[in-house]
Short mmCIF file of C-alpha atoms in Angstrom, two decimals:
data_model
loop_
_atom_site.label_atom_id
_atom_site.label_comp_id
_atom_site.label_asym_id
_atom_site.label_seq_id
_atom_site.Cartn_x
_atom_site.Cartn_y
_atom_site.Cartn_z
CA MET A 1 0.00 0.00 0.00
CA ILE A 2 2.71 2.46 1.07
CA ARG A 3 4.91 1.23 -1.77
CA SER A 4 2.07 1.77 -4.26
CA LEU A 5 1.53 5.31 -3.02
CA ARG A 6 5.23 5.96 -3.45
CA ILE A 7 5.13 4.77 -7.07
CA ILE A 8 2.14 7.00 -7.78
CA ALA A 9 3.79 9.96 -6.04
CA ALA A 10 6.95 9.48 -8.12
CA ASN A 11 5.03 10.21 -11.31
CA PRO A 12 3.88 13.85 -11.50
CA LEU A 13 0.87 13.00 -13.69
CA SER A 14 -0.38 10.21 -11.40
CA LEU A 15 0.19 12.42 -8.38
CA THR A 16 -1.86 15.18 -10.01
CA GLY A 17 -4.61 12.63 -10.62
CA LEU A 18 -4.54 11.44 -7.03
CA ILE A 19 -4.71 15.03 -5.73
CA LEU A 20 -7.59 15.94 -8.06
CA VAL A 21 -9.55 12.84 -7.06
CA LEU A 22 -8.98 13.54 -3.36
CA LEU A 23 -10.06 17.14 -3.93
CA VAL A 24 -13.29 16.07 -5.64
CA VAL A 25 -14.06 13.44 -3.01
CA LEU A 26 -13.41 15.90 -0.17
CA ALA A 27 -15.51 18.59 -1.87
CA ALA A 28 -18.42 16.17 -2.13
CA ALA A 29 -18.04 14.75 1.37
CA LEU A 30 -17.68 18.13 3.06
CA ALA A 31 -20.20 20.02 0.89
CA PRO A 32 -22.65 20.78 3.75
CA TRP A 33 -19.85 22.35 5.80
CA ILE A 34 -17.73 24.14 3.19
CA ALA A 35 -20.45 25.36 0.84
CA PRO A 36 -20.95 29.10 1.45
CA PHE A 37 -24.71 28.70 0.81
CA PRO A 38 -25.69 25.15 1.81
CA THR A 39 -29.40 25.86 1.31
CA HIS A 40 -28.83 26.63 -2.39
CA ASN A 41 -28.74 22.87 -2.83
CA GLY A 42 -32.53 22.90 -3.28
CA ALA A 43 -35.44 24.85 -4.63
CA ILE A 44 -34.67 28.30 -3.40
CA VAL A 45 -34.86 31.64 -5.14
CA ASP A 46 -33.03 34.83 -4.33
CA PHE A 47 -33.79 37.21 -7.17
CA ALA A 48 -31.85 40.04 -5.52
CA TYR A 49 -28.69 38.19 -6.48
CA ALA A 50 -29.87 36.55 -9.74
CA ASN A 51 -27.41 36.05 -12.60
CA GLN A 52 -24.42 37.68 -10.91
CA ALA A 53 -20.94 37.44 -12.42
CA PRO A 54 -18.26 36.00 -10.09
CA ASN A 55 -17.64 38.35 -7.16
CA ALA A 56 -16.47 38.32 -3.58
CA ARG A 57 -19.82 37.01 -2.26
CA ASN A 58 -20.41 34.40 -4.99
CA TRP A 59 -16.97 33.18 -6.17
CA MET A 60 -18.36 31.51 -9.25
CA GLY A 61 -21.34 33.79 -9.70
CA THR A 62 -25.03 32.92 -9.31
CA ASP A 63 -27.56 31.23 -11.56
CA LEU A 64 -30.77 32.69 -13.02
CA VAL A 65 -32.66 32.39 -9.72
CA GLY A 66 -29.82 33.68 -7.58
CA ARG A 67 -28.33 30.41 -6.28
CA ASP A 68 -24.58 30.25 -5.58
CA ILE A 69 -22.91 28.20 -8.35
CA PHE A 70 -19.91 27.19 -6.24
CA SER A 71 -22.21 25.71 -3.56
CA ARG A 72 -24.22 23.88 -6.19
CA ILE A 73 -21.09 22.41 -7.80
CA LEU A 74 -20.01 20.96 -4.44
CA TYR A 75 -23.41 19.26 -4.05
CA ALA A 76 -23.41 18.16 -7.69
CA TYR A 77 -20.17 16.30 -7.03
CA GLN A 78 -22.04 14.23 -4.40
CA ILE A 79 -24.53 13.10 -7.04
CA SER A 80 -21.84 12.42 -9.65
CA LEU A 81 -19.69 10.35 -7.30
CA LEU A 82 -22.69 8.48 -5.89
CA LEU A 83 -23.79 7.63 -9.40
CA GLY A 84 -20.29 6.52 -10.42
CA VAL A 85 -19.83 4.35 -7.34
CA VAL A 86 -23.26 2.73 -7.57
CA VAL A 87 -22.98 2.07 -11.32
CA LEU A 88 -19.53 0.52 -11.00
CA ALA A 89 -20.49 -1.41 -7.86
CA ILE A 90 -23.26 -3.12 -9.84
CA ALA A 91 -21.76 -3.26 -13.36
CA THR A 92 -18.36 -4.60 -12.31
CA PRO A 93 -19.50 -7.76 -10.46
CA ILE A 94 -22.04 -8.62 -13.19
CA GLY A 95 -19.51 -8.15 -15.98
CA THR A 96 -16.81 -9.97 -14.03
CA VAL A 97 -18.92 -13.05 -13.35
CA VAL A 98 -20.16 -13.22 -16.95
CA GLY A 99 -16.64 -12.75 -18.34
CA LEU A 100 -15.07 -15.27 -15.94
CA LEU A 101 -17.57 -18.00 -16.71
CA ALA A 102 -17.45 -17.40 -20.47
CA GLY A 103 -13.65 -17.25 -20.49
CA TYR A 104 -13.00 -20.24 -18.25
CA LEU A 105 -15.81 -22.61 -19.24
CA GLY A 106 -15.63 -21.95 -22.98
CA GLY A 107 -17.97 -23.95 -25.22
CA TRP A 108 -21.69 -23.23 -24.90
CA ALA A 109 -21.34 -20.89 -21.94
CA GLU A 110 -18.88 -18.79 -23.92
CA ALA A 111 -21.01 -18.76 -27.07
CA VAL A 112 -24.22 -17.75 -25.29
CA LEU A 113 -22.79 -15.26 -22.78
CA MET A 114 -20.49 -13.46 -25.17
CA ARG A 115 -23.19 -13.11 -27.85
CA ILE A 116 -25.39 -11.41 -25.25
CA VAL A 117 -22.46 -9.15 -24.44
CA ASP A 118 -21.99 -8.42 -28.16
CA ILE A 119 -25.63 -7.40 -28.49
CA PHE A 120 -25.21 -4.83 -25.73
CA LEU A 121 -21.90 -3.63 -27.15
CA SER A 122 -23.36 -3.19 -30.64
CA ILE A 123 -25.72 -0.46 -29.40
CA PRO A 124 -23.97 2.91 -29.04
CA PRO A 125 -23.72 3.44 -25.26
CA LEU A 126 -25.45 6.80 -25.03
CA VAL A 127 -28.25 5.62 -27.32
CA LEU A 128 -28.85 2.61 -25.08
CA ALA A 129 -28.95 4.83 -22.01
CA ILE A 130 -31.28 7.29 -23.74
CA ALA A 131 -33.57 4.42 -24.75
CA VAL A 132 -33.75 3.15 -21.19
CA MET A 133 -34.38 6.64 -19.88
CA GLY A 134 -37.02 7.18 -22.53
CA VAL A 135 -38.99 4.20 -21.28
CA LEU A 136 -38.42 4.87 -17.59
CA GLU A 137 -38.99 8.13 -15.75
CA PRO A 138 -35.97 10.43 -15.59
CA THR A 139 -34.83 10.00 -11.98
CA LEU A 140 -31.46 9.41 -10.35
CA THR A 141 -32.22 5.72 -9.79
CA ASN A 142 -33.23 5.21 -13.39
CA ALA A 143 -30.16 7.08 -14.59
CA MET A 144 -28.10 4.56 -12.59
CA ILE A 145 -29.98 1.66 -14.17
CA ALA A 146 -29.49 3.10 -17.65
CA VAL A 147 -25.77 3.66 -17.24
CA THR A 148 -25.26 0.27 -15.56
CA ALA A 149 -27.03 -1.47 -18.45
CA MET A 150 -24.51 -0.05 -20.88
CA TRP A 151 -21.50 -0.48 -18.64
CA TRP A 152 -21.32 -4.12 -17.53
CA PRO A 153 -20.59 -5.62 -20.98
CA TRP A 154 -17.23 -3.83 -21.07
CA TYR A 155 -16.21 -5.59 -17.87
CA ALA A 156 -17.45 -8.88 -19.24
CA ARG A 157 -15.27 -8.43 -22.29
CA LEU A 158 -12.20 -7.35 -20.29
CA VAL A 159 -12.43 -10.23 -17.81
CA TYR A 160 -13.29 -12.68 -20.59
CA SER A 161 -10.12 -11.89 -22.51
CA ILE A 162 -7.94 -12.29 -19.42
CA ALA A 163 -9.69 -15.46 -18.23
CA ARG A 164 -9.31 -17.01 -21.68
CA SER A 165 -5.56 -16.64 -21.59
CA GLU A 166 -5.28 -17.59 -17.91
CA ARG A 167 -7.13 -20.85 -18.43
CA GLU A 168 -4.16 -22.08 -20.50
CA GLU A 169 -1.83 -21.52 -17.55
CA GLY A 170 -0.35 -24.45 -15.70
CA TYR A 171 -1.91 -23.52 -12.37
CA VAL A 172 -5.39 -23.98 -13.84
CA LEU A 173 -4.39 -27.39 -15.20
CA ALA A 174 -3.00 -28.26 -11.76
CA ALA A 175 -6.29 -27.35 -10.08
CA GLU A 176 -8.23 -29.34 -12.70
CA VAL A 177 -6.08 -32.43 -12.23
CA ILE A 178 -6.70 -32.21 -8.49
CA GLY A 179 -10.39 -31.91 -9.30
CA ALA A 180 -11.06 -28.56 -7.64
CA PRO A 181 -14.66 -27.26 -8.09
CA THR A 182 -15.26 -24.94 -11.06
CA ALA A 183 -16.20 -22.11 -8.69
CA HIS A 184 -12.86 -22.46 -6.91
CA ILE A 185 -10.91 -22.35 -10.19
CA ALA A 186 -12.87 -19.39 -11.57
CA PHE A 187 -13.07 -17.25 -8.44
CA ARG A 188 -10.09 -18.24 -6.33
CA GLU A 189 -7.49 -19.05 -8.98
CA ILE A 190 -8.32 -16.99 -12.09
CA LEU A 191 -10.17 -13.97 -10.63
CA PRO A 192 -7.20 -12.75 -8.52
CA ASN A 193 -5.20 -12.55 -11.74
CA CYS A 194 -7.89 -10.35 -13.33
CA LEU A 195 -8.20 -7.94 -10.37
CA PRO A 196 -5.41 -5.49 -11.26
CA ALA A 197 -6.96 -4.87 -14.68
CA ILE A 198 -10.45 -4.58 -13.16
CA ILE A 199 -9.35 -2.06 -10.53
CA THR A 200 -7.53 0.02 -13.13
CA LYS A 201 -10.56 0.04 -15.40
CA MET A 202 -12.86 1.00 -12.52
CA THR A 203 -10.72 4.04 -11.74
CA LEU A 204 -10.64 5.14 -15.37
CA ASP A 205 -14.37 4.50 -15.68
CA MET A 206 -15.33 6.70 -12.73
CA GLY A 207 -14.46 9.63 -14.97
CA PHE A 208 -16.36 8.24 -17.95
CA VAL A 209 -19.47 7.41 -15.90
CA ILE A 210 -19.49 11.00 -14.65
CA ILE A 211 -19.35 12.23 -18.27
CA ILE A 212 -22.14 9.90 -19.42
CA ALA A 213 -24.31 10.83 -16.45
CA SER A 214 -23.69 14.51 -17.19
CA SER A 215 -24.53 13.93 -20.85
CA LEU A 216 -27.81 12.31 -19.84
CA SER A 217 -28.77 15.20 -17.58
CA PHE A 218 -27.58 17.67 -20.22
CA LEU A 219 -30.24 16.11 -22.45
CA GLY A 220 -32.75 16.43 -19.61
CA LEU A 221 -32.85 12.67 -19.02
CA GLY A 222 -30.91 12.52 -15.79
CA VAL A 223 -31.26 13.99 -12.36
CA GLN A 224 -34.17 16.45 -12.27
CA PRO A 225 -34.20 19.99 -10.86
CA PRO A 226 -33.87 21.35 -8.28
CA THR A 227 -31.20 18.75 -7.42
CA PRO A 228 -27.90 20.21 -8.59
CA ASP A 229 -26.22 18.26 -11.37
CA LEU A 230 -23.20 19.30 -13.40
CA GLY A 231 -24.71 18.21 -16.73
CA SER A 232 -28.01 20.05 -16.26
CA MET A 233 -26.19 23.16 -15.01
CA VAL A 234 -24.20 23.25 -18.25
CA ALA A 235 -27.39 22.69 -20.24
CA GLU A 236 -29.32 25.48 -18.54
CA GLY A 237 -26.48 27.95 -18.91
CA ALA A 238 -25.77 27.12 -22.54
CA ARG A 239 -28.66 29.31 -23.69
CA TYR A 240 -27.08 32.37 -22.07
CA LEU A 241 -23.62 32.07 -23.59
CA PRO A 242 -21.49 34.03 -24.02
CA ASP A 243 -22.94 36.78 -21.79
CA SER A 244 -23.56 34.74 -18.64
CA TRP A 245 -20.47 32.56 -19.24
CA TRP A 246 -20.13 31.57 -15.56
CA LEU A 247 -23.32 29.52 -15.74
CA THR A 248 -21.62 26.97 -18.01
CA VAL A 249 -17.88 27.45 -17.65
CA PHE A 250 -17.61 26.59 -13.95
CA PRO A 251 -19.79 23.42 -14.00
CA GLY A 252 -17.96 22.42 -17.20
CA LEU A 253 -14.59 22.88 -15.53
CA ALA A 254 -15.87 20.87 -12.56
CA ILE A 255 -16.67 17.93 -14.87
CA LEU A 256 -13.29 18.28 -16.55
CA LEU A 257 -11.47 18.32 -13.21
CA ALA A 258 -13.12 15.12 -11.96
CA VAL A 259 -12.78 13.19 -15.21
CA PHE A 260 -9.19 14.30 -15.71
CA GLY A 261 -8.31 13.31 -12.13
CA PHE A 262 -9.76 9.81 -12.38
CA ASN A 263 -8.07 9.25 -15.73
CA LEU A 264 -4.64 10.27 -14.54
CA LEU A 265 -5.03 8.19 -11.38
CA GLY A 266 -6.17 5.21 -13.45
CA ASP A 267 -3.11 5.47 -15.67
CA GLY A 268 -0.92 5.64 -12.57
CA LEU A 269 -2.62 2.56 -11.07
CA ARG A 270 -2.04 0.68 -14.30
CA ASP A 271 1.70 1.16 -13.82
CA VAL A 272 1.57 0.27 -10.12
CA LEU A 273 -0.45 -2.90 -10.69
CA GLY A 274 1.51 -3.89 -13.77
CA VAL A 275 -1.48 -4.15 -16.08
CA ASP A 276 -0.67 -4.29 -19.78
CA GLU A 277 -3.30 -3.26 -22.26
CA MET B 1 1.00 -56.87 -10.35
CA SER B 2 0.60 -53.91 -12.62
CA LEU B 3 -0.67 -50.71 -11.04
CA LEU B 4 -1.64 -49.11 -14.34
CA ARG B 5 -2.74 -50.92 -17.47
CA ILE B 6 -3.33 -49.11 -20.72
CA ASP B 7 -5.33 -51.35 -22.98
CA GLY B 8 -5.65 -50.58 -26.68
CA VAL B 9 -6.02 -46.85 -26.07
CA SER B 10 -6.47 -44.44 -28.97
CA LYS B 11 -7.21 -40.73 -29.06
CA THR B 12 -8.44 -38.91 -32.12
CA PHE B 13 -9.02 -35.17 -32.22
CA GLN B 14 -11.52 -33.78 -34.69
CA THR B 15 -10.04 -30.64 -36.20
CA ALA B 16 -10.97 -28.36 -39.06
CA GLY B 17 -8.31 -30.08 -41.16
CA GLY B 18 -9.78 -33.54 -40.50
CA PRO B 19 -9.18 -36.08 -37.73
CA VAL B 20 -5.79 -36.14 -36.02
CA HIS B 21 -4.75 -39.47 -34.52
CA ALA B 22 -2.69 -38.37 -31.53
CA VAL B 23 -2.47 -41.82 -29.90
CA ARG B 24 -3.09 -45.06 -31.84
CA ASP B 25 -3.88 -48.36 -30.21
CA VAL B 26 -1.37 -48.20 -27.35
CA SER B 27 -1.14 -50.98 -24.78
CA LEU B 28 1.32 -51.08 -21.92
CA GLU B 29 1.53 -51.82 -18.21
CA VAL B 30 3.27 -50.01 -15.39
CA ALA B 31 4.21 -52.08 -12.35
CA GLN B 32 3.85 -50.84 -8.77
CA GLY B 33 7.02 -48.95 -7.79
CA GLU B 34 8.32 -48.76 -11.33
CA CYS B 35 9.53 -45.73 -13.24
CA LEU B 36 8.47 -45.92 -16.86
CA ALA B 37 9.95 -43.31 -19.16
CA VAL B 38 7.86 -42.25 -22.13
CA VAL B 39 10.07 -40.75 -24.82
CA GLY B 40 9.52 -39.44 -28.30
CA GLU B 41 9.78 -36.21 -30.21
CA SER B 42 7.16 -33.49 -29.76
CA GLY B 43 3.90 -34.47 -31.40
CA SER B 44 4.49 -38.15 -30.76
CA GLY B 45 1.48 -38.38 -28.46
CA LYS B 46 3.29 -38.50 -25.11
CA THR B 47 1.40 -35.62 -23.57
CA THR B 48 -1.96 -36.82 -24.92
CA LEU B 49 -1.30 -40.19 -23.28
CA ALA B 50 -0.39 -38.44 -20.03
CA ASN B 51 -3.60 -36.39 -20.15
CA MET B 52 -5.63 -39.56 -20.59
CA ILE B 53 -3.90 -41.19 -17.63
CA LEU B 54 -4.68 -38.05 -15.58
CA GLY B 55 -8.31 -38.02 -16.70
CA ILE B 56 -8.10 -34.64 -18.43
CA LEU B 57 -8.88 -36.32 -21.75
CA ALA B 58 -11.07 -39.36 -22.31
CA PRO B 59 -9.73 -42.05 -24.68
CA SER B 60 -11.54 -42.37 -28.01
CA ALA B 61 -11.10 -46.12 -27.77
CA GLY B 62 -9.60 -48.58 -25.30
CA GLU B 63 -9.47 -48.65 -21.56
CA ILE B 64 -7.27 -47.39 -18.76
CA VAL B 65 -7.24 -49.73 -15.76
CA PHE B 66 -5.84 -48.48 -12.48
CA GLY B 67 -5.28 -50.79 -9.52
CA GLY B 68 -7.54 -53.37 -11.12
CA THR B 69 -10.47 -50.96 -11.75
CA PRO B 70 -11.24 -49.52 -15.19
CA LEU B 71 -11.33 -45.72 -14.98
CA ALA B 72 -14.55 -44.08 -16.16
CA ALA B 73 -14.71 -40.68 -17.83
CA ARG B 74 -15.76 -39.18 -14.48
CA ARG B 75 -13.47 -40.33 -11.74
CA SER B 76 -14.13 -40.54 -8.04
CA PRO B 77 -12.10 -38.23 -5.77
CA ALA B 78 -10.14 -41.25 -4.53
CA GLN B 79 -9.24 -42.19 -8.11
CA ARG B 80 -8.18 -38.63 -8.93
CA ARG B 81 -6.16 -38.40 -5.77
CA ALA B 82 -4.23 -41.57 -6.62
CA ILE B 83 -2.80 -40.10 -9.83
CA GLN B 84 -1.08 -36.72 -9.59
CA LEU B 85 0.86 -34.52 -11.98
CA VAL B 86 4.12 -32.59 -11.93
CA GLN B 87 4.24 -30.12 -14.81
CA GLN B 88 6.93 -29.02 -17.15
CA ASN B 89 6.92 -25.29 -16.69
CA PRO B 90 7.29 -24.36 -13.00
CA LEU B 91 6.77 -20.71 -13.93
CA SER B 92 3.14 -21.16 -14.94
CA ALA B 93 2.33 -24.17 -12.74
CA LEU B 94 1.95 -21.99 -9.63
CA ASN B 95 -0.65 -19.24 -9.38
CA PRO B 96 1.27 -15.95 -9.07
CA LYS B 97 -1.50 -14.48 -6.90
CA ARG B 98 -1.64 -17.29 -4.34
CA SER B 99 0.88 -18.28 -1.71
CA VAL B 100 2.91 -21.40 -2.26
CA GLY B 101 1.21 -22.95 0.77
CA ALA B 102 -2.28 -22.29 -0.64
CA SER B 103 -1.30 -24.06 -3.87
CA VAL B 104 0.01 -27.10 -1.99
CA ARG B 105 -3.01 -27.16 0.30
CA LEU B 106 -5.62 -27.24 -2.49
CA GLY B 107 -5.46 -31.02 -2.91
CA LEU B 108 -5.77 -31.58 0.84
CA ASP B 109 -8.95 -29.51 0.91
CA VAL B 110 -10.45 -31.11 -2.20
CA TYR B 111 -9.78 -34.69 -1.08
CA GLY B 112 -10.38 -34.01 2.61
CA ILE B 113 -6.96 -35.25 3.65
CA GLY B 114 -6.29 -34.67 7.35
CA THR B 115 -8.35 -32.35 9.51
CA ARG B 116 -8.83 -28.64 8.80
CA ALA B 117 -6.56 -27.83 11.70
CA ASP B 118 -3.61 -30.00 10.73
CA ARG B 119 -3.57 -29.24 6.99
CA TRP B 120 -1.09 -26.40 7.32
CA ASP B 121 1.20 -28.77 9.23
CA ARG B 122 0.86 -31.24 6.38
CA VAL B 123 1.68 -28.50 3.85
CA GLU B 124 4.81 -27.62 5.81
CA ALA B 125 5.81 -31.27 6.06
CA ALA B 126 5.34 -31.65 2.31
CA LEU B 127 7.56 -28.63 1.66
CA GLU B 128 10.24 -29.96 3.99
CA GLU B 129 10.07 -33.32 2.30
CA VAL B 130 11.16 -31.75 -1.00
CA GLY B 131 13.94 -29.81 0.70
CA LEU B 132 12.24 -26.45 1.15
CA PRO B 133 11.95 -24.54 4.44
CA ALA B 134 8.50 -24.84 6.05
CA ASP B 135 8.03 -21.06 6.30
CA MET B 136 8.20 -20.82 2.52
CA ARG B 137 4.48 -21.58 2.48
CA ARG B 138 3.68 -17.92 3.09
CA ARG B 139 5.75 -16.74 0.11
CA GLY B 140 4.44 -16.06 -3.37
CA PRO B 141 5.93 -17.99 -6.30
CA ALA B 142 7.54 -14.79 -7.64
CA ALA B 143 10.08 -14.91 -4.81
CA LEU B 144 11.19 -18.46 -5.70
CA SER B 145 13.79 -19.73 -8.15
CA GLY B 146 12.88 -22.15 -10.94
CA GLY B 147 14.22 -25.12 -9.01
CA GLN B 148 12.34 -24.11 -5.86
CA ARG B 149 9.12 -23.72 -7.83
CA GLN B 150 9.53 -27.16 -9.30
CA ARG B 151 10.04 -28.53 -5.77
CA VAL B 152 6.78 -26.85 -4.76
CA GLY B 153 5.14 -28.54 -7.75
CA ILE B 154 6.43 -31.89 -6.51
CA ALA B 155 5.28 -31.11 -2.96
CA ARG B 156 1.80 -30.25 -4.28
CA ALA B 157 1.56 -33.62 -6.05
CA LEU B 158 2.93 -35.63 -3.13
CA ALA B 159 0.83 -33.87 -0.48
CA CYS B 160 -2.15 -35.68 -2.05
CA GLU B 161 -0.47 -38.99 -1.19
CA PRO B 162 -0.74 -40.43 -4.72
CA ASP B 163 0.22 -43.91 -5.88
CA LEU B 164 1.21 -42.81 -9.36
CA VAL B 165 2.83 -39.55 -10.40
CA VAL B 166 2.85 -38.39 -14.00
CA LEU B 167 5.96 -36.30 -14.51
CA ASP B 168 5.55 -34.22 -17.67
CA GLU B 169 9.06 -33.07 -18.61
CA PRO B 170 9.66 -32.04 -14.99
CA THR B 171 13.25 -30.95 -15.57
CA SER B 172 13.35 -29.63 -19.11
CA ALA B 173 12.76 -26.01 -18.06
CA LEU B 174 15.57 -26.11 -15.47
CA ASP B 175 19.28 -25.57 -15.94
CA VAL B 176 21.54 -28.62 -15.85
CA LEU B 177 22.68 -28.39 -12.25
CA VAL B 178 19.20 -27.82 -10.84
CA GLN B 179 17.95 -30.54 -13.16
CA ALA B 180 20.31 -33.08 -11.59
CA ARG B 181 19.21 -32.13 -8.07
CA VAL B 182 15.52 -32.37 -8.89
CA LEU B 183 16.08 -35.79 -10.50
CA ARG B 184 17.90 -36.97 -7.41
CA LEU B 185 15.03 -35.74 -5.25
CA LEU B 186 12.51 -37.55 -7.43
CA ASN B 187 14.53 -40.77 -7.22
CA ASP B 188 14.81 -40.52 -3.44
CA LEU B 189 11.11 -39.84 -3.00
CA ARG B 190 10.17 -42.76 -5.20
CA ARG B 191 12.29 -45.14 -3.17
CA LYS B 192 11.16 -43.73 0.17
CA LYS B 193 7.43 -43.73 -0.61
CA GLY B 194 7.21 -46.63 -3.02
CA LEU B 195 5.82 -44.34 -5.73
CA THR B 196 5.24 -45.26 -9.34
CA TYR B 197 6.32 -42.79 -12.01
CA VAL B 198 5.29 -42.24 -15.59
CA PHE B 199 8.14 -39.99 -16.66
CA ILE B 200 7.51 -38.11 -19.89
CA THR B 201 10.58 -36.60 -21.45
CA HIS B 202 12.50 -36.08 -24.63
CA ASP B 203 15.82 -35.98 -22.77
CA LEU B 204 17.40 -39.44 -23.04
CA ALA B 205 20.23 -38.56 -20.66
CA VAL B 206 17.54 -38.05 -18.00
CA VAL B 207 15.90 -41.35 -18.94
CA ARG B 208 19.13 -43.23 -18.30
CA ASN B 209 19.33 -41.76 -14.80
CA VAL B 210 15.83 -42.48 -13.60
CA ALA B 211 13.90 -45.02 -15.65
CA ASP B 212 13.48 -48.77 -15.16
CA ARG B 213 11.84 -49.22 -18.53
CA VAL B 214 11.45 -47.02 -21.57
CA ALA B 215 8.48 -46.68 -23.93
CA VAL B 216 9.41 -45.10 -27.24
CA PHE B 217 6.60 -43.27 -29.04
CA LYS B 218 6.49 -42.29 -32.68
CA SER B 219 3.53 -40.49 -34.25
CA GLY B 220 1.09 -41.82 -31.70
CA ARG B 221 2.28 -45.42 -31.78
CA LEU B 222 4.26 -47.36 -29.20
CA GLU B 223 7.38 -48.10 -31.22
CA GLU B 224 9.41 -50.01 -28.69
CA LEU B 225 9.15 -50.92 -25.02
CA GLY B 226 11.87 -52.49 -22.89
CA PRO B 227 14.23 -52.21 -19.93
CA THR B 228 16.34 -49.04 -20.01
CA GLU B 229 19.64 -50.94 -20.30
CA ARG B 230 18.41 -52.98 -23.25
CA ILE B 231 16.90 -49.98 -25.06
CA PHE B 232 20.19 -48.13 -24.86
CA SER B 233 22.51 -51.09 -25.55
CA ALA B 234 20.48 -52.97 -28.14
CA PRO B 235 17.62 -50.90 -29.57
CA GLU B 236 15.51 -53.03 -31.87
CA GLN B 237 13.74 -50.38 -33.91
CA PRO B 238 15.55 -48.11 -36.34
CA TYR B 239 13.63 -45.14 -34.90
CA THR B 240 14.90 -45.88 -31.38
CA ARG B 241 18.44 -46.20 -32.73
CA ALA B 242 18.11 -42.81 -34.44
CA LEU B 243 16.73 -41.26 -31.25
CA ILE B 244 19.61 -42.62 -29.17
CA GLY B 245 22.13 -41.68 -31.83
CA ALA B 246 20.95 -38.08 -31.53
CA VAL B 247 21.91 -37.90 -27.83
CA PRO B 248 25.13 -36.06 -27.07
CA VAL B 249 27.52 -38.61 -25.56
CA VAL B 250 27.99 -38.33 -21.82
CA ASP B 251 30.95 -40.37 -20.59
CA ASP B 252 31.32 -41.90 -17.15
CA ALA B 253 33.61 -39.14 -15.90
CA GLU B 254 31.11 -36.46 -16.77
CA LEU B 255 28.25 -38.44 -15.27
CA LYS B 256 30.21 -38.77 -12.03
CA LEU B 257 30.93 -35.03 -12.01
CA ARG B 258 27.27 -34.28 -12.54
CA ASN B 259 26.27 -36.54 -9.67
CA THR B 260 28.83 -34.93 -7.36
CA LEU B 261 27.49 -31.51 -8.23
CA ALA B 262 23.97 -32.74 -7.67
CA GLU B 263 24.80 -33.82 -4.14
CA ALA B 264 26.20 -30.44 -3.20
CA PRO B 265 23.69 -28.45 -1.13
#
């Protein structure tokens, strides 16, 4: 653990990623305490301060109904991170189990499971999510379901490709000769050898899930007002560019910061864990 | 009495390019306590035969009889336990993400050997038996040398208390000195435990050191079978003669030197 941190710290890019991720996580966790206007999280109007450019009172300006943009970004990070964590916490195990079984068992299991995965992968991700959201009501829970539905096949494919090559290794043969149960070979022997790649992908994907979720809410299919969300903040402000630039630029930068951080950290982890792509 | 009897066994693989006859109508017996070397060039069917003995592949025709009982396609745990494998490549034979001890222990858990509480003691005893320190069980394979890994592979097989061990080129991935030590260890263990070996190799110098009898394979067929001395001194088949002729000559002085080196710690 300490050794891993040292390797990450040695690389300026990975270190930047780690710092950005910590910053985003802290901002989200401490939002109620550090936000200058914690009540601006909800449906509140303060027309006296509506549409203000950045100033000493509102560092990133205010939106059309007078809410502090900085405060709302901090709360929006909570939603983004929650969505990322929940999506990955569901998509990763599903994809991993499917990929492991297809890769290790081969034969019929492989043919059936991987064709299902191919069907999901053949639909452009955002289109799939939009389709799901079109059928379901646009809520946070449904946004999670939509993004999860498009995310798990990528894990299935990643784990499948590793498991397929691992099953040719001597240690798998050894376990088979002994007669170890299939579950033991898949989950105790092969899975540990897939974990570094899975963890790296999860870190990289946190950024991408945040982007997809923001894209959905940008299209009005994600989290609904008054809950602050980076994607919908950009969407609302876009109509008032370039005059009220702070409405879009700051939420946009907030997305950039989080995605950039997770990507750099993911690249750093790849080196630490020795994953080759 | 023969421990293992292979009776008219064939194995045919169906491939896109038509059927491939990997093993054709092979019959042979291995006596209790014997070391039978199976030699032949790559593609001669040695490994396919080994996989059928181990139960990884089912014969297309014929029967494998072990200890008087014909082996079915699905074997009982006791039947699997009785026949164990030592692999060629010690680098891939151990899971890099599991401790050496966990790898050795797997068979004990699967076959229910010993009690839960004393299995770690058994793992340590198995490691000591092959000349490794008991505390090595906590290490990962990455920290071990090739020779040490191969010893772990042997410990894993022997911890299951088998009657027959299939050794699939157990020394060909090791350098000469380590090779000699591992062979010595295998010889000692066989004598001490009354084990039976099916020793698959293409290295005839190794065969001379360890085998009681030699089975020569050529394109899936058993070409010649006889006592090691006789195979080397008076090979009957032209193919066997060619195989032996291809061995670099090792004279007595060099053999003695090798053995002395092998005894060194």
